[in-house]
Short mmCIF file of C-alpha atoms and ligand atoms in Angstrom, two decimals:
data_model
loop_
_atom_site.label_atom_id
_atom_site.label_comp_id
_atom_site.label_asym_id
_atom_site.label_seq_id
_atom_site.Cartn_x
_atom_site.Cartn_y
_atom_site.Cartn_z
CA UNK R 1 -14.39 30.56 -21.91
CA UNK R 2 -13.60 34.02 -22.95
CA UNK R 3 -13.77 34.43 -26.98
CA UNK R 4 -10.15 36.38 -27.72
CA UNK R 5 -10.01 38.62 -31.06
CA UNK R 6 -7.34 36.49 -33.50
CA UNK R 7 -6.55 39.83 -35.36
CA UNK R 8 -6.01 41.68 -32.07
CA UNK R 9 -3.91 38.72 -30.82
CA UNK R 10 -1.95 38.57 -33.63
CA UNK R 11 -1.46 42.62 -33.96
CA UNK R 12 -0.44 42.81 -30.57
CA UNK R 13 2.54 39.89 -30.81
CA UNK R 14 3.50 41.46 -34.42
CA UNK R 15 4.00 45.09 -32.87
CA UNK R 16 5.92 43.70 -29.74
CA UNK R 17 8.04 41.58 -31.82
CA UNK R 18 8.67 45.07 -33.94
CA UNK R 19 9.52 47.18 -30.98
CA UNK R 20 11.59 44.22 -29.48
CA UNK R 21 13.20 43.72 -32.78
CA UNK R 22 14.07 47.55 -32.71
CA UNK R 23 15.41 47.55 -29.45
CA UNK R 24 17.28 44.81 -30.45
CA UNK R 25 19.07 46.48 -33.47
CA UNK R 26 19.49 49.93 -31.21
CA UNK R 27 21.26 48.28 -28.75
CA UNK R 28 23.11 46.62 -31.49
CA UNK R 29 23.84 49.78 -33.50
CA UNK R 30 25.05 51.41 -30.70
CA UNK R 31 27.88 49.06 -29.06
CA UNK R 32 28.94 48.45 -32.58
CA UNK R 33 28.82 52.21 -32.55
CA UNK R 34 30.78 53.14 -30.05
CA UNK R 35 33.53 49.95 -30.14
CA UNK R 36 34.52 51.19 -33.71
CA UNK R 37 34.52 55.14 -32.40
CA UNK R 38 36.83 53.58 -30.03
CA UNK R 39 38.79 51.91 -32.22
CA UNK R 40 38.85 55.04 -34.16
CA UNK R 41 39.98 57.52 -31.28
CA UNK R 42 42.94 55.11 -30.38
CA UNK R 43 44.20 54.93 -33.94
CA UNK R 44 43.97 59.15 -34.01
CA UNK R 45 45.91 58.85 -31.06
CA UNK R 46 48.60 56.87 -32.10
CA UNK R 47 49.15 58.74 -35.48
CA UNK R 48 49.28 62.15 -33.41
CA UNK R 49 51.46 60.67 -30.69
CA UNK R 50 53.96 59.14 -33.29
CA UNK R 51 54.11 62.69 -35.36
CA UNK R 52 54.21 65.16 -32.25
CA UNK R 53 57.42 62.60 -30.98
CA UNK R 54 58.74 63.37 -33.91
CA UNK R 55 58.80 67.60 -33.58
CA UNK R 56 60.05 66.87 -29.57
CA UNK R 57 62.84 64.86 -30.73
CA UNK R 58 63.84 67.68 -32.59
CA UNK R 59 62.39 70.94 -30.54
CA UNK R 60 65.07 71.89 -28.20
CA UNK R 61 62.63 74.45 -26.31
CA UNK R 62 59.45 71.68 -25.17
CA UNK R 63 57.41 74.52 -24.61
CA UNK R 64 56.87 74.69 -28.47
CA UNK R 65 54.86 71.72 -28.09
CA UNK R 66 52.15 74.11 -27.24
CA UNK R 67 50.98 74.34 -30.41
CA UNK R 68 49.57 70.63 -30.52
CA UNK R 69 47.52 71.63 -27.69
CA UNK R 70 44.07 72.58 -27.26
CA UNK R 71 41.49 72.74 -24.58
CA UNK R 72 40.35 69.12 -25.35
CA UNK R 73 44.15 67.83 -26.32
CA UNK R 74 46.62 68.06 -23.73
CA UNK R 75 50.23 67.01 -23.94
CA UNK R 76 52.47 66.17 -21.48
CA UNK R 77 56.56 65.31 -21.38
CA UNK R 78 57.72 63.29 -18.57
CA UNK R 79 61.95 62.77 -17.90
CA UNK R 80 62.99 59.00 -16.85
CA UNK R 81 62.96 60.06 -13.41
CA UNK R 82 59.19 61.40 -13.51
CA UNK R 83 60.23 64.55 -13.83
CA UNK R 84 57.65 66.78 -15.96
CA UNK R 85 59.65 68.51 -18.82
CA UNK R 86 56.52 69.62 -20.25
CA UNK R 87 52.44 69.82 -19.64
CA UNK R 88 50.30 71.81 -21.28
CA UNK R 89 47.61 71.53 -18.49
CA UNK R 90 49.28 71.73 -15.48
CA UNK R 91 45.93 72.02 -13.26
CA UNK R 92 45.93 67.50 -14.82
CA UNK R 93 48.85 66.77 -13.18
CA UNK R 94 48.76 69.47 -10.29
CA UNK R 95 47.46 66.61 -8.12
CA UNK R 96 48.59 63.45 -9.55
CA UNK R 97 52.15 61.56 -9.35
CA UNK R 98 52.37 61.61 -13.27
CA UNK R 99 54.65 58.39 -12.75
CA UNK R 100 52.20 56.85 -11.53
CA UNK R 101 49.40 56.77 -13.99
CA UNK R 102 49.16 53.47 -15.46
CA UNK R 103 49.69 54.54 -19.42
CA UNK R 104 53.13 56.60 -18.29
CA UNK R 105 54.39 52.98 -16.50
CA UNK R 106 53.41 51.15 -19.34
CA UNK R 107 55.43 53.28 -21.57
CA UNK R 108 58.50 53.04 -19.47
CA UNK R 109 58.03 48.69 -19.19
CA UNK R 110 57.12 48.56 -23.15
CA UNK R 111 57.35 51.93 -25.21
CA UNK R 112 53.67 51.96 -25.42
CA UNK R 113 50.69 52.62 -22.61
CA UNK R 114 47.44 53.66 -23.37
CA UNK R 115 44.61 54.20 -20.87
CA UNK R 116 41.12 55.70 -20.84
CA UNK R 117 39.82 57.55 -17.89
CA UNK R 118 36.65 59.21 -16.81
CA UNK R 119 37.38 63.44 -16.56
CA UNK R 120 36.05 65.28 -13.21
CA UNK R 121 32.93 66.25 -14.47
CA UNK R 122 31.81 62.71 -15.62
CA UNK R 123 30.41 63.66 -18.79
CA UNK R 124 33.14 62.88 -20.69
CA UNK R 125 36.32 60.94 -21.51
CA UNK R 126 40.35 60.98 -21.83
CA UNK R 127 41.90 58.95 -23.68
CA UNK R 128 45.33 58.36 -23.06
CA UNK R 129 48.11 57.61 -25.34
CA UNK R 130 51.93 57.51 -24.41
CA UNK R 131 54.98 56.86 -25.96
CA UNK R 132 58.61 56.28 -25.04
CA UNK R 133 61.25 58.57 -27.19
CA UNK R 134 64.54 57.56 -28.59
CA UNK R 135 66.08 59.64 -25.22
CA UNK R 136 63.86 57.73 -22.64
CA UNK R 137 61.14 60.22 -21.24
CA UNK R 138 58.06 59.52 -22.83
CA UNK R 139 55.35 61.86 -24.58
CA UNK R 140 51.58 61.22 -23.46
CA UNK R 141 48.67 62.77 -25.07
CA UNK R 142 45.17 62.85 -24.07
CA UNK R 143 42.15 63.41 -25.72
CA UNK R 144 38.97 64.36 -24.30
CA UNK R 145 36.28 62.42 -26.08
CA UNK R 146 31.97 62.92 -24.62
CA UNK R 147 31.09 59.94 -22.83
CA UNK R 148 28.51 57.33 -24.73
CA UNK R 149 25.55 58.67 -22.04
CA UNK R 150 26.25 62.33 -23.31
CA UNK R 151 26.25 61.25 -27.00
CA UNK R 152 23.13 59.82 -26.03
CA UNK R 153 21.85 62.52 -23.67
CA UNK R 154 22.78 64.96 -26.86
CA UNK R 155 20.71 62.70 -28.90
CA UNK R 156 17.95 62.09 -26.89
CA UNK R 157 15.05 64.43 -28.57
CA UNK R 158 15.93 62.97 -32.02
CA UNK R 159 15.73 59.14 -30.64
CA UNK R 160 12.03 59.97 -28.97
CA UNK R 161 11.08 61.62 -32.25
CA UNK R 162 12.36 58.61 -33.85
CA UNK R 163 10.76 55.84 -31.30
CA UNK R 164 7.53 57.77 -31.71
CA UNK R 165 7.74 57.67 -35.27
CA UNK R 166 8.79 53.62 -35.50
CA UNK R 167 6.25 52.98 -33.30
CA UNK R 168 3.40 54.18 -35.20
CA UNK R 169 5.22 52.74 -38.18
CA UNK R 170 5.27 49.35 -36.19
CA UNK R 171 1.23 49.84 -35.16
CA UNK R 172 0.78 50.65 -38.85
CA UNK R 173 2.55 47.61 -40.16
CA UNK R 174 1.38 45.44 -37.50
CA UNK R 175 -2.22 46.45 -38.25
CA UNK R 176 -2.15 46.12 -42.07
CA UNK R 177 -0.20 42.97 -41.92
CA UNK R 178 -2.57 41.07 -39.29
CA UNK R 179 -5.60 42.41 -41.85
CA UNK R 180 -3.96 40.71 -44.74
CA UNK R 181 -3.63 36.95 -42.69
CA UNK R 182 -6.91 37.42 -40.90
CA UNK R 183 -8.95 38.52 -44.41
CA UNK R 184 -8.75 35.52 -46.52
CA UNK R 185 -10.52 33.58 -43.19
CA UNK R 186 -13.39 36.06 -42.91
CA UNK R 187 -13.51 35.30 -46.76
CA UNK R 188 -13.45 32.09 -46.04
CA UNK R 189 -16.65 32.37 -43.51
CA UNK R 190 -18.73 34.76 -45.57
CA UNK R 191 -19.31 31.20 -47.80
CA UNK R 192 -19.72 28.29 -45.71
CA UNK R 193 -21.67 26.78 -48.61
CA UNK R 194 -18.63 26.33 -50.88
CA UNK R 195 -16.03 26.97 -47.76
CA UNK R 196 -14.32 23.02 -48.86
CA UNK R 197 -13.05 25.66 -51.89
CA UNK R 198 -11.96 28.59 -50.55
CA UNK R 199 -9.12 27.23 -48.19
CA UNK R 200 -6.82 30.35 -47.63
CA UNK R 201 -3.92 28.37 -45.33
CA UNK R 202 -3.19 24.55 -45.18
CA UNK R 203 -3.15 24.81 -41.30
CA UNK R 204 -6.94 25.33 -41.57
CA UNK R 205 -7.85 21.79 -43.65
CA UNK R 206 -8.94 19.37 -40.53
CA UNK R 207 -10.96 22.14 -39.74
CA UNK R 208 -12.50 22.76 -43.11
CA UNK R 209 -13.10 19.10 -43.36
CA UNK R 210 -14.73 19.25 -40.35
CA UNK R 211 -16.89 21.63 -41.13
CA UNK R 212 -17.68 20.42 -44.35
CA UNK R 213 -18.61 16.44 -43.10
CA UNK R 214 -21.09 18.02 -40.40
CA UNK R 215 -23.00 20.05 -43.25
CA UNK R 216 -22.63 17.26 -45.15
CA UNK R 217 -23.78 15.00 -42.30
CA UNK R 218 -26.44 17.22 -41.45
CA UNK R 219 -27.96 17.68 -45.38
CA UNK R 220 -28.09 13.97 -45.33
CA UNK R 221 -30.24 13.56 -41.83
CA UNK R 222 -32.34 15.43 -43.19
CA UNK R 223 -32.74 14.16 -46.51
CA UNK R 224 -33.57 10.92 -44.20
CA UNK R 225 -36.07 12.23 -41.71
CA UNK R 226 -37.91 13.76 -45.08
CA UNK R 227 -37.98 11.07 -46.75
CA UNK R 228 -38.90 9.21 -43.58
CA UNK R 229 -41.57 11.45 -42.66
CA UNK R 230 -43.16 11.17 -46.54
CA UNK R 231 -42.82 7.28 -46.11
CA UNK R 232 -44.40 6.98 -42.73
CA UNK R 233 -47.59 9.82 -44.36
CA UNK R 234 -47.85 7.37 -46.60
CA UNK R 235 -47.62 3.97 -45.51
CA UNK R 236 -50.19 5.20 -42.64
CA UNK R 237 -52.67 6.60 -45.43
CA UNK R 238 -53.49 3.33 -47.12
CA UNK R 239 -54.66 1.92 -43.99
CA UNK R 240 -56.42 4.93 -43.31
CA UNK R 241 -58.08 5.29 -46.24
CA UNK R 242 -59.46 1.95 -46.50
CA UNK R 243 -60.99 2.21 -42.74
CA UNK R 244 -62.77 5.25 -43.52
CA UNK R 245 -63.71 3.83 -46.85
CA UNK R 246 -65.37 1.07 -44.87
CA UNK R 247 -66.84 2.60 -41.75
CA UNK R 248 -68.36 5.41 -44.55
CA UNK R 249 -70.01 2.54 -45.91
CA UNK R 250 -71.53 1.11 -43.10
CA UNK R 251 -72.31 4.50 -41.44
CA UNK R 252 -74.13 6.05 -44.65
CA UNK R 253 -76.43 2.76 -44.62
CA UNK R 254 -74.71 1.78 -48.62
CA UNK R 255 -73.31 -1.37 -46.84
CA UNK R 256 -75.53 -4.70 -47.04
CA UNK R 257 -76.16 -5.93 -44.02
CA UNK R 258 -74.65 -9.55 -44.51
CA UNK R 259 -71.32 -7.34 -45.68
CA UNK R 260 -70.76 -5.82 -41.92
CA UNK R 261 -68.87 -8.62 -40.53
CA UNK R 262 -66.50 -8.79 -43.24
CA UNK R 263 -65.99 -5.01 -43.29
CA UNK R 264 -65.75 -5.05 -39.37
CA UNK R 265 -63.12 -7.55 -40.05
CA UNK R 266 -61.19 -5.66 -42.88
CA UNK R 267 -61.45 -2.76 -40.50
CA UNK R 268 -60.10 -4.60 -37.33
CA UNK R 269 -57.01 -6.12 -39.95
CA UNK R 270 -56.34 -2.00 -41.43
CA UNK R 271 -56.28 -1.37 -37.74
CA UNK R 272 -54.06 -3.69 -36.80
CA UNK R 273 -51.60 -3.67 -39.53
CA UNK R 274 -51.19 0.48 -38.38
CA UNK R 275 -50.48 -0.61 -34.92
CA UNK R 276 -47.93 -3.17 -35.80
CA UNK R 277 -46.30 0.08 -37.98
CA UNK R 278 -46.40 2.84 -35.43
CA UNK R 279 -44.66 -0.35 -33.35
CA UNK R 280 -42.62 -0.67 -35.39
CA UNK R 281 -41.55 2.91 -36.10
CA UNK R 282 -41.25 3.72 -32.24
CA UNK R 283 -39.42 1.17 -31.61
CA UNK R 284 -36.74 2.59 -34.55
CA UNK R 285 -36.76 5.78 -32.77
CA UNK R 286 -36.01 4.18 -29.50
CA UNK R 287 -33.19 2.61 -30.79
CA UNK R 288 -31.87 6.09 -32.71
CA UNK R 289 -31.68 7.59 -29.21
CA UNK R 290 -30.11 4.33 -27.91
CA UNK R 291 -27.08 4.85 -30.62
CA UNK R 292 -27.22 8.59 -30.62
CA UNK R 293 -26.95 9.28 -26.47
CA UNK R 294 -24.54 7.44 -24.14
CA UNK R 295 -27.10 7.90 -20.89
CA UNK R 296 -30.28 6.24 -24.11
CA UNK R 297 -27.78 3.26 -23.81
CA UNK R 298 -29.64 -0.58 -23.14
CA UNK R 299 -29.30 -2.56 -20.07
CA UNK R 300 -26.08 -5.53 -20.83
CA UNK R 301 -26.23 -9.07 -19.57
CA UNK R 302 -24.42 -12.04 -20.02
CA UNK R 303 -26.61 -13.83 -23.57
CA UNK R 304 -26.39 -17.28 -24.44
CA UNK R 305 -27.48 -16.88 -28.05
CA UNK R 306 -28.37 -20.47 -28.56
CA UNK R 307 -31.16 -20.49 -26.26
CA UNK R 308 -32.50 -17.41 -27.95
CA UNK R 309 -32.75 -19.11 -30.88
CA UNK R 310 -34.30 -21.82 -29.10
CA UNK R 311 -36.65 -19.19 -27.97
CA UNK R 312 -37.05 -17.98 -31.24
CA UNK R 313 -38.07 -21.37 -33.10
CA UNK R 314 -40.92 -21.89 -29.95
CA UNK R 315 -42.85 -18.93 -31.14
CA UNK R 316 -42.16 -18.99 -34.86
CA UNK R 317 -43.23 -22.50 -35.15
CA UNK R 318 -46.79 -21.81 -35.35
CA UNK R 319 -45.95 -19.30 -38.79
CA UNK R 320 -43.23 -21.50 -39.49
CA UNK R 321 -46.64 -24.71 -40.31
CA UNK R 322 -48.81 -22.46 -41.74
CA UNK R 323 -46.56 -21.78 -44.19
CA UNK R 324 -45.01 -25.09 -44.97
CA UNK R 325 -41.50 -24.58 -43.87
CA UNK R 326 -39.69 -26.64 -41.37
CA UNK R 327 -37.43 -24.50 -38.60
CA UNK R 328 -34.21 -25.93 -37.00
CA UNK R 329 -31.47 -25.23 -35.05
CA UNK R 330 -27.60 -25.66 -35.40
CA UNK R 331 -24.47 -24.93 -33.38
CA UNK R 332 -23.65 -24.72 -29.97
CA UNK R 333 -23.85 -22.03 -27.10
CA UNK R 334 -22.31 -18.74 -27.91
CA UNK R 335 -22.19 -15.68 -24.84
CA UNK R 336 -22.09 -12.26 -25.61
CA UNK R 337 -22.68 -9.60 -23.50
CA UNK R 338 -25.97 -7.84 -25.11
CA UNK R 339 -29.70 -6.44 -24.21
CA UNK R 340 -31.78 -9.86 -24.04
CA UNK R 341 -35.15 -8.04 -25.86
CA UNK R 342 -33.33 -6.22 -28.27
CA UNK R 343 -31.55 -9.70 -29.74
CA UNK R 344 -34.63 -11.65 -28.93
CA UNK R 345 -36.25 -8.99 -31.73
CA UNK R 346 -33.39 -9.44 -33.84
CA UNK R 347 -33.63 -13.51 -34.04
CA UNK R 348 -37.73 -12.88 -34.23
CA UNK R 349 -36.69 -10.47 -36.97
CA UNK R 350 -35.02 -12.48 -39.48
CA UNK R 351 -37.09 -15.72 -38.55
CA UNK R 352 -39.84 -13.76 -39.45
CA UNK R 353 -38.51 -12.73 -42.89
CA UNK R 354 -36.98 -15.99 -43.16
CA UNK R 355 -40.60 -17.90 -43.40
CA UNK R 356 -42.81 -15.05 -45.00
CA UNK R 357 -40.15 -15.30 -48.08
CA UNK R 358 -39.45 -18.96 -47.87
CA UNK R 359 -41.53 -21.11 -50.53
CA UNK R 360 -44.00 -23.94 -49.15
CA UNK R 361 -41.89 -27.17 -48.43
CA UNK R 362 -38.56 -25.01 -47.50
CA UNK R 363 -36.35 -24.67 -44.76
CA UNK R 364 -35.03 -22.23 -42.19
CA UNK R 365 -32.26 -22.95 -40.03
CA UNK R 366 -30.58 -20.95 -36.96
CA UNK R 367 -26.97 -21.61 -36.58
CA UNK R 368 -25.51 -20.32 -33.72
CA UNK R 369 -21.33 -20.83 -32.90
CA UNK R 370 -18.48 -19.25 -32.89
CA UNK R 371 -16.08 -18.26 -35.97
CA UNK R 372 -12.29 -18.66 -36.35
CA UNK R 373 -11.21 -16.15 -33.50
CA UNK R 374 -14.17 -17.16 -31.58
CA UNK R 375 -16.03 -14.89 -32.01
CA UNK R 376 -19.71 -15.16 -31.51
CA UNK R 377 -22.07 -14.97 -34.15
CA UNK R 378 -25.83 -15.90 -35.09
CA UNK R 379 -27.25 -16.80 -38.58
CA UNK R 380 -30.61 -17.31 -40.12
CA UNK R 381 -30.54 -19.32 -43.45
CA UNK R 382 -33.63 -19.85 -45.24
CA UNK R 383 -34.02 -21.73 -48.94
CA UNK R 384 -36.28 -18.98 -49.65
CA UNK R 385 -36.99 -16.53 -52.69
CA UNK R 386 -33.74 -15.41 -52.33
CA UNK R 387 -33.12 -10.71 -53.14
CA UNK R 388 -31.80 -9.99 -56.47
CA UNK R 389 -28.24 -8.23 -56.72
CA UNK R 390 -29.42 -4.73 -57.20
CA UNK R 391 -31.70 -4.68 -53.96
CA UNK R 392 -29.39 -6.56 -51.44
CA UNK R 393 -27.63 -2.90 -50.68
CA UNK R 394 -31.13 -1.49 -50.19
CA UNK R 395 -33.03 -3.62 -47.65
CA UNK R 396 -31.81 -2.63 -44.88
CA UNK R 397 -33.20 1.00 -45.51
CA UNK R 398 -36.39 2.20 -43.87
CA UNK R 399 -39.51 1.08 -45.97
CA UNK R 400 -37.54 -0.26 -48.84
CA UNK R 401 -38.99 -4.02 -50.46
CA UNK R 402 -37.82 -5.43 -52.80
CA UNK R 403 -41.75 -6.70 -53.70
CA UNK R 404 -43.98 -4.16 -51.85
CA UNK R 405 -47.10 -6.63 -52.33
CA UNK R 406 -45.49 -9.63 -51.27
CA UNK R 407 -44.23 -7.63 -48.11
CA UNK R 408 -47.53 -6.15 -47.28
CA UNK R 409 -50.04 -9.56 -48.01
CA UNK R 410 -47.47 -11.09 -45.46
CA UNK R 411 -47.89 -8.03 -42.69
CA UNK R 412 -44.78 -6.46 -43.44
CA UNK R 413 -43.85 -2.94 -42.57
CA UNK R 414 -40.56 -2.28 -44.30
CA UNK R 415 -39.39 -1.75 -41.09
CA UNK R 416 -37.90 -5.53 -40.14
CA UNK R 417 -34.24 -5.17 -41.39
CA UNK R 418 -33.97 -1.63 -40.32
CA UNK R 419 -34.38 -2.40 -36.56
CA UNK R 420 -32.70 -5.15 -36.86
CA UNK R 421 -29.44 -3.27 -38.18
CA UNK R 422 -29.97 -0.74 -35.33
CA UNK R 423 -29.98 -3.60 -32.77
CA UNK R 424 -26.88 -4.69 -34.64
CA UNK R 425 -25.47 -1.10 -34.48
CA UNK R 426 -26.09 -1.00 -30.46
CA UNK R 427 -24.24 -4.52 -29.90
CA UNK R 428 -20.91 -3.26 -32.25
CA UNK R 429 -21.73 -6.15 -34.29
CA UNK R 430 -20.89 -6.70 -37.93
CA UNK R 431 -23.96 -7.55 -40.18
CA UNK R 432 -23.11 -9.52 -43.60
CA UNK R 433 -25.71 -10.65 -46.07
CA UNK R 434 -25.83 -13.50 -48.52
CA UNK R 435 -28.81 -14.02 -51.00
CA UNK R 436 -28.93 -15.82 -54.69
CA UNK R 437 -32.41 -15.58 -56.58
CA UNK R 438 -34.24 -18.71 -56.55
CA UNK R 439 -31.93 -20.55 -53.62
CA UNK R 440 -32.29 -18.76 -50.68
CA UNK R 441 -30.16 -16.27 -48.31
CA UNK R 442 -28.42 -16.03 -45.08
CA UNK R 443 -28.07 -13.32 -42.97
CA UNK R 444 -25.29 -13.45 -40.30
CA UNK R 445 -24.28 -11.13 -37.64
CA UNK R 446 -20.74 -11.79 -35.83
CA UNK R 447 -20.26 -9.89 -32.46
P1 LIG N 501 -40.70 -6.25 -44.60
O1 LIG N 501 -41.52 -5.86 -43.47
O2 LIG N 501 -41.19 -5.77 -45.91
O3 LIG N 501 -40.32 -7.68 -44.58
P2 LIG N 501 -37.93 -5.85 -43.97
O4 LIG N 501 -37.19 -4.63 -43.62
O5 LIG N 501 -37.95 -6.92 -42.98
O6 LIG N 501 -39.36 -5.40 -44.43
O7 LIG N 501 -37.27 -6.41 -45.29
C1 LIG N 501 -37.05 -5.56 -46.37
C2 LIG N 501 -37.20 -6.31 -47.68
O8 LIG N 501 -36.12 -7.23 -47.84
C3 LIG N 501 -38.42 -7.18 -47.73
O9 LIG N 501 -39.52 -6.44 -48.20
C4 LIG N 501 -38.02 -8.26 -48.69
O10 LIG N 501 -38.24 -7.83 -50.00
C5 LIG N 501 -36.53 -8.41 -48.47
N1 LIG N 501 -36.19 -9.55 -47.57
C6 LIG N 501 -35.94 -9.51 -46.28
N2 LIG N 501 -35.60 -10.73 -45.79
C7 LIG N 501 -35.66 -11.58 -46.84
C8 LIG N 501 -35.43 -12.97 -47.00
N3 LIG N 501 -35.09 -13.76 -45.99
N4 LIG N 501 -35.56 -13.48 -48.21
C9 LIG N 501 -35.90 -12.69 -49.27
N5 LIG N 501 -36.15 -11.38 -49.19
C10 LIG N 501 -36.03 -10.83 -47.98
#
């Protein structure tokens, strides 16, 4: 899509809207104009027609009326049987049946006509006023007045001077006003840092805030994926280290010959403890993409949770003995439509924790049901070591434990809660935690 200039837009509509405002109030000035020059001539009119009827009710000679006369003001007597006792332009009436002029009728009907008519040439007006005298004829005057297009015609330099001058006015304005709207914005984007601050027009706040949560959004992924990377350097180092310490040892010769197995073994355990990390860190990236990309999305099936835990309890019961703890099952079947491998991880997940921080004679138990508006869920409850207060907002976080030693003697990564809070995160279920020091905890997820 084609980027459009906002100050250009908004220049453009502000100098039409002047010119269309100023042909607006022309048009306006004018017919107010010329209504109350109308109004005007009439009245003139009517005070000249009432004095000169006056002098002709008195002037025995008409012909005196001459003096009222003038090239533009012409005068005219007519008898009550049309008979013209007086005209001071006879090339007006030379044509015309002087009875039959509309104003001259009216007089006769109502002692008043009045009429306006275009002269020859077309460039101007008459305006006609008659009136009936005491004796019957009546008395018409006319008035030659310049037609509105002459006015106009006369005027026309002065209006182009004057349109070319509003409209540079109107660019001017239109210019220096779309400069002062369109200024406080570039402001605005000259500091995205503090941009939440410099807000020039309400109108702009979703998009501020916008703005603002992406940075914000953005700061804080990477804040993660640092810290991430720094925790993976380092979780992967003290594995490291300690196979290199070894295999030095037996390469330089400094390692007694009955010590080789054990080393070998140490070496093998190092070994495998980074495989089960770089696991377990590739399979947290897989599921990032799964929750960050619709087409990274897992395959759905139809889940019977129940026999996952089933599942579940087969292949933990071999930990479950070696560590004293006894593993049951509760509940009844419970569907939900989810990725079979990803929950089978999940219930592996927190079995797994369940046991490792269990205490020898204890218990773990998967109950599996539904809750009031059946809705599906899954818990693990164990009668473990329980997670103190301060730590149970924390261990879902990559690499956080609440004892690092415990975690690590019992091969863990760090990584166990995190995945299973992504798998939670794919399915749209809700993850709720319950722990006390000492008793034990329970970890449910409802779908
Ligand atoms: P780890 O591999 O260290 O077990 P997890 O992500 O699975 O990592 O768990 C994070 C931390 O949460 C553990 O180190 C442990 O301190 C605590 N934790 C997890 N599950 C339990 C549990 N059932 N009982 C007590 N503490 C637990």
């Amino acid at each position: 899509m084609k980027i459009r200039s906002m100050t250009q837009k908004i220049s453009y509509r502000l100098f039409f809207t002047c010119i269309f405002g100023f042909i607006l109030a022309a048009l306006l000035f004018t017919s107010t104009f010329y209504a109350a020059f109308k109004a005007q001539v009439w009245a003139d009119l009517s005070t000249q027609a009432n004095g000169i009827s006056v002098v002709c009710e008195y002037c025995t000679d008409k012909s005196d009326l001459a003096i009222f006369a003038n090239e533009d003001f012409s005068i005219t007597l007519v008898d009550t049987d049309g008979t013209v006792l007086y005209e001071s332009h006879p090339s007006d009436t030379a044509n015309n049946y002087i009875t039959e002029q509309e104003e001259i009728q009216e007089a006769f009907q109502t002692g008043i006509g009045i009429a306006q008519r275009e002269t020859q040439s077309l460039a101007a007006y008459t305006y006609y006023y008659a009136v009936q005298l005491s004796d019957g004829t009546v008395l018409r005057i006319g008035q030659d007045a310049q037609s509105v297009w002459k006015i106009f015609h006369n005027a026309l330099p002065v209006i182009l001077l004057s349109c070319g001058g509003f409209l540079v006015v109107a660019f001017g304005v239109a210019y220096f006003l779309t400069r002062r709207i369109t200024a406080p914005i570039m402001e605005m984007t000259r500091d995205l840092e503090h941009i939440q601050n410099n807000v020039p027009y309400r109108e702009l706040s979703p998009f501020v805030s916008a703005i603002y949560s992406d940075r914000l959004l953005r700061e804080n992924n990477e804040k993660i994926r640092q810290e991430f990377t720094a925790n993976v350097s380092h979780e992967l180092k003290s594995p490291l280290t300690s196979i290199s310490g070894y295999a030095e040892l037996i390469t330089s010769g400094l390692a007694k010959t009955e010590d080789i197995p054990s080393f070998a073994t140490k070496i093998h355990a190092e070994a495998q403890r980074m495989i089960i990390l770089v696991e377990d860190i590739l399979r947290l990236s897989q599921l990032d993409t799964m929750s960050e990309r619709a087409d990274g999305a897992p395959q759905f099936e139809q889940i019977n949770l129940y026999e996952l835990g089933l599942e579940c309890i087969e292949r933990q019961s071999i930990n479950a003995k070696r560590a004293y703890v006894t593993l049951a099952i509760e509940g009844q079947d419970a569907f939900i439509n989810g990725n079979r491998q990803l929950l089978s991880e999940l219930f592996q997940n927190l079995c797994d924790n369940a046991i490792r921080y269990n205490k020898p004679g204890g218990r773990v138990t998967i109950v599996v049901g539904h809750s009031g508006a059946s809705i599906p869920y899954m818990k693990v409850r164990d009668t473990g070591i329980g997670i103190p207060k301060e730590s149970q907002g924390r261990i879902f976080e990559r690499f956080y434990r609440v004892d690092k030693s415990h975690s690590k003697e019992t091969g863990g990564t760090g990584l166990g809660l995190a995945i299973v809070k992504h798998i939670v995160l794919v399915h749209d279920g809700k993850l709720t935690l319950e722990s006390e020091l000492g008793k034990g905890t329970e970890i449910s997820v409802r779908f």
